[in-house]
XYZ file of C-alpha atoms in Angstrom:
160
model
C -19.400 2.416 35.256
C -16.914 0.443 32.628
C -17.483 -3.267 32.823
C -14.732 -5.393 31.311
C -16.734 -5.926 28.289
C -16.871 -2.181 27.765
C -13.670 -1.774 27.640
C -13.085 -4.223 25.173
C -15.454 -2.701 22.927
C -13.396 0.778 23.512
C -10.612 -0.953 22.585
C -11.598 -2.778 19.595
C -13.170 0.905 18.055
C -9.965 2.775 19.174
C -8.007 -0.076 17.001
C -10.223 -0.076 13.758
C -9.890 3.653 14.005
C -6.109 3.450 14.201
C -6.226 0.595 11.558
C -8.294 3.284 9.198
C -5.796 6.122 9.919
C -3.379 3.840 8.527
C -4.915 2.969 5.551
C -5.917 7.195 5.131
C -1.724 7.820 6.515
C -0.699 5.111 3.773
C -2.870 6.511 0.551
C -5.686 4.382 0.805
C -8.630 6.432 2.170
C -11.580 4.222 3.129
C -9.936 1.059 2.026
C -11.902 -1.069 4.208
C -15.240 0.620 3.653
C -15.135 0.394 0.107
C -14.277 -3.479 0.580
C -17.109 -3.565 2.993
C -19.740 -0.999 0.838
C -21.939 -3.223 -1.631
C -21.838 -2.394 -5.274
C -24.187 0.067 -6.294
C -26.377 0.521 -9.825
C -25.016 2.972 -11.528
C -28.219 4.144 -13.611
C -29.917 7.333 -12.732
C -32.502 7.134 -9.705
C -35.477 7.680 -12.419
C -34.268 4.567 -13.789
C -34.035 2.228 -10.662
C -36.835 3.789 -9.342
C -39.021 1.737 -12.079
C -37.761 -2.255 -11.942
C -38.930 -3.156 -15.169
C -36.807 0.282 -16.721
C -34.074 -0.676 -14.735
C -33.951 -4.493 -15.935
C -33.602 -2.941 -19.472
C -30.984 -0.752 -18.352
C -28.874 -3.214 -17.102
C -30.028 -5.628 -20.643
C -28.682 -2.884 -22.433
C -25.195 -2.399 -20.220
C -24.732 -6.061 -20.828
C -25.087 -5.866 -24.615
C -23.046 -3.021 -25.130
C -20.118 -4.335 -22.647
C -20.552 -7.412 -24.472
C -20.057 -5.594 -27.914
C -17.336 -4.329 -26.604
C -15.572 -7.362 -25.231
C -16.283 -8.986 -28.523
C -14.742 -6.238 -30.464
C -11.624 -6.291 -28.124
C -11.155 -10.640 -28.399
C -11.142 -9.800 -32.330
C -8.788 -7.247 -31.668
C -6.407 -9.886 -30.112
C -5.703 -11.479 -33.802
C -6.504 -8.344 -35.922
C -5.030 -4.791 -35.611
C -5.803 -2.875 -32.198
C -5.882 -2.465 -28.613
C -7.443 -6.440 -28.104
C -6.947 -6.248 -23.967
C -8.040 -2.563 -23.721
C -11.111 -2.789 -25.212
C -11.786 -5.584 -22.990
C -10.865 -4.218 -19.826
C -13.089 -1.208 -21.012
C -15.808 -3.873 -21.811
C -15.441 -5.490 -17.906
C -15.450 -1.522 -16.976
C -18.624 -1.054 -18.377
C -20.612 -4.110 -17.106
C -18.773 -3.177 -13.549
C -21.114 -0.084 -13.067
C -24.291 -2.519 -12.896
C -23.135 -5.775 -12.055
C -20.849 -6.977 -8.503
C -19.447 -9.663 -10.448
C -18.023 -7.886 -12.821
C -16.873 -5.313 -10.447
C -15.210 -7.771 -8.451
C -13.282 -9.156 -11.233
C -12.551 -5.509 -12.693
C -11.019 -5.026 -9.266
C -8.993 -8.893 -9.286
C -7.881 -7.730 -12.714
C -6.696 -3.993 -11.493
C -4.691 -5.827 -8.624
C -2.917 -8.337 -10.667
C -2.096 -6.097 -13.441
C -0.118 -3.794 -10.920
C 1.441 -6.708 -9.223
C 2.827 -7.719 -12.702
C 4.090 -4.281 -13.115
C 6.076 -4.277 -9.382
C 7.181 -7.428 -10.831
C 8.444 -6.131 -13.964
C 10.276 -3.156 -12.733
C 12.442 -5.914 -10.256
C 15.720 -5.292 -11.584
C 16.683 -8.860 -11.612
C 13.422 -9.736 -13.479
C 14.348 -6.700 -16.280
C 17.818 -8.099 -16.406
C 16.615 -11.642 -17.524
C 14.044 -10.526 -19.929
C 16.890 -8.303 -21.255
C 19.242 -11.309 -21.628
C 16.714 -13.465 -23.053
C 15.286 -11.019 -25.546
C 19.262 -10.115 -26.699
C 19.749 -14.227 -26.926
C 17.054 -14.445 -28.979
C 17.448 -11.521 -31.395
C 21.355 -13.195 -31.764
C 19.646 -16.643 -32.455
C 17.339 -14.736 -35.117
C 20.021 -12.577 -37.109
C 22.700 -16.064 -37.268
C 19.689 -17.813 -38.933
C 18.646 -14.978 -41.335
C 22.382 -14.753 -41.976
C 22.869 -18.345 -42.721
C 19.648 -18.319 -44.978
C 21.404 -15.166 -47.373
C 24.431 -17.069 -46.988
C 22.977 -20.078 -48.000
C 20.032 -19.432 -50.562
C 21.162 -15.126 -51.096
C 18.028 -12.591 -51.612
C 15.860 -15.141 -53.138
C 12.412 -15.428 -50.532
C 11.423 -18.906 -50.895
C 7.752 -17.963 -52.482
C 9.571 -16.440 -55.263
C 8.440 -19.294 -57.784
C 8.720 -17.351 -61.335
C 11.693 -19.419 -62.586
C 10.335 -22.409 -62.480
C-alpha cells in the first residue's frame, strides 16, 4: 500500500536520479557525489594503517608542498613558472589535507571562469585596444627620448 509519504519519497529518488543523469548527460559524472564524498588520505593503506606513520606522512607532504610553494613565490620575482609551481605545491598538500583540496578545487574553478571570461570577444577586443594604446604611448616616448637626447642611455657617464 503507497501512503502519501511514500510517494513523496519515490518522487524525490526518481528526481535526484534524473538530476544525476543530467550531470552524467552534461559531462559531469558523479558531480554531486564527489561534492558529497569526504576527502580521502592519499598514503598507502600500510601507512594509515599505523597513526603515528601516517602523522609523519602527512609532516612530510606538508614540508615538501611547502618547499614547493616557497620555490614557486621566489619564482614570482626571479626566472620561472612562479604560479605553477604553486598550484603544484597546493596539488600536493591536496592529496592529504581537505583544506587544501578545497581550495585546489576554488582555485581550478576560478581559473576557468577567468578563461570563459577571456575568450568573450568584447573582453579580447578591449585588452586588444588597450595593449595597442599602450604600445603607441611607449614607441612616441622612446621616439621623443632619441629625438631628444639620440642613442646616448642615460647611465652612459664616461664623458664626464
Amino acid at each position: 500500500m503507497n501512503t502519501g509519504s511514500d510517494r513523496g519519497t519515490n518522487e524525490s529518488a526518481t528526481g535526484d536520479a534524473a538530476t544525476e543523469a543530467t550531470a552524467q548527460a552534461a559531462g559531469e559524472p558523479g558531480k554531486e557525489a564527489a561534492e558529497e564524498k569526504p576527502h580521502v588520505s592519499k598514503a598507502p593503506a600500510f601507512i594509515k594503517a599505523r597513526k603515528s606513520l601516517h602523522l609523519s606522512w602527512q609532516v612530510g607532504v606538508f614540508v615538501v608542498g611547502l618547499a614547493v610553494i616557497a620555490a614557486g613565490v621566489a619564482m614570482l620575482v626571479l626566472p620561472g613558472p612562479g604560479w605553477v609551481a604553486i598550484f603544484a605545491g597546493l596539488a600536493i598538500w591536496a592529496t592529504e589535507f581537505a583544506w587544501a583540496h578545497l581550495v585546489l578545487r576554488w582555485t581550478k574553478r576560478k581559473v576557468t571562469e577567468a578563461a570563459q571570461k577571456a575568450l568573450d570577444p568584447k573582453v579580447r577586443r578591449r585588452n586588444i585596444i588597450l595593449t595597442t594604446t599602450g604600445l603607441v604611448i611607449a614607441g612616441a616616448l622612446i621616439g621623443f627620448y632619441l629625438w631628444k637626447y639620440g642613442l646616448v642611455l642615460p647611465w652612459d657617464l664616461k664623458d664626464q
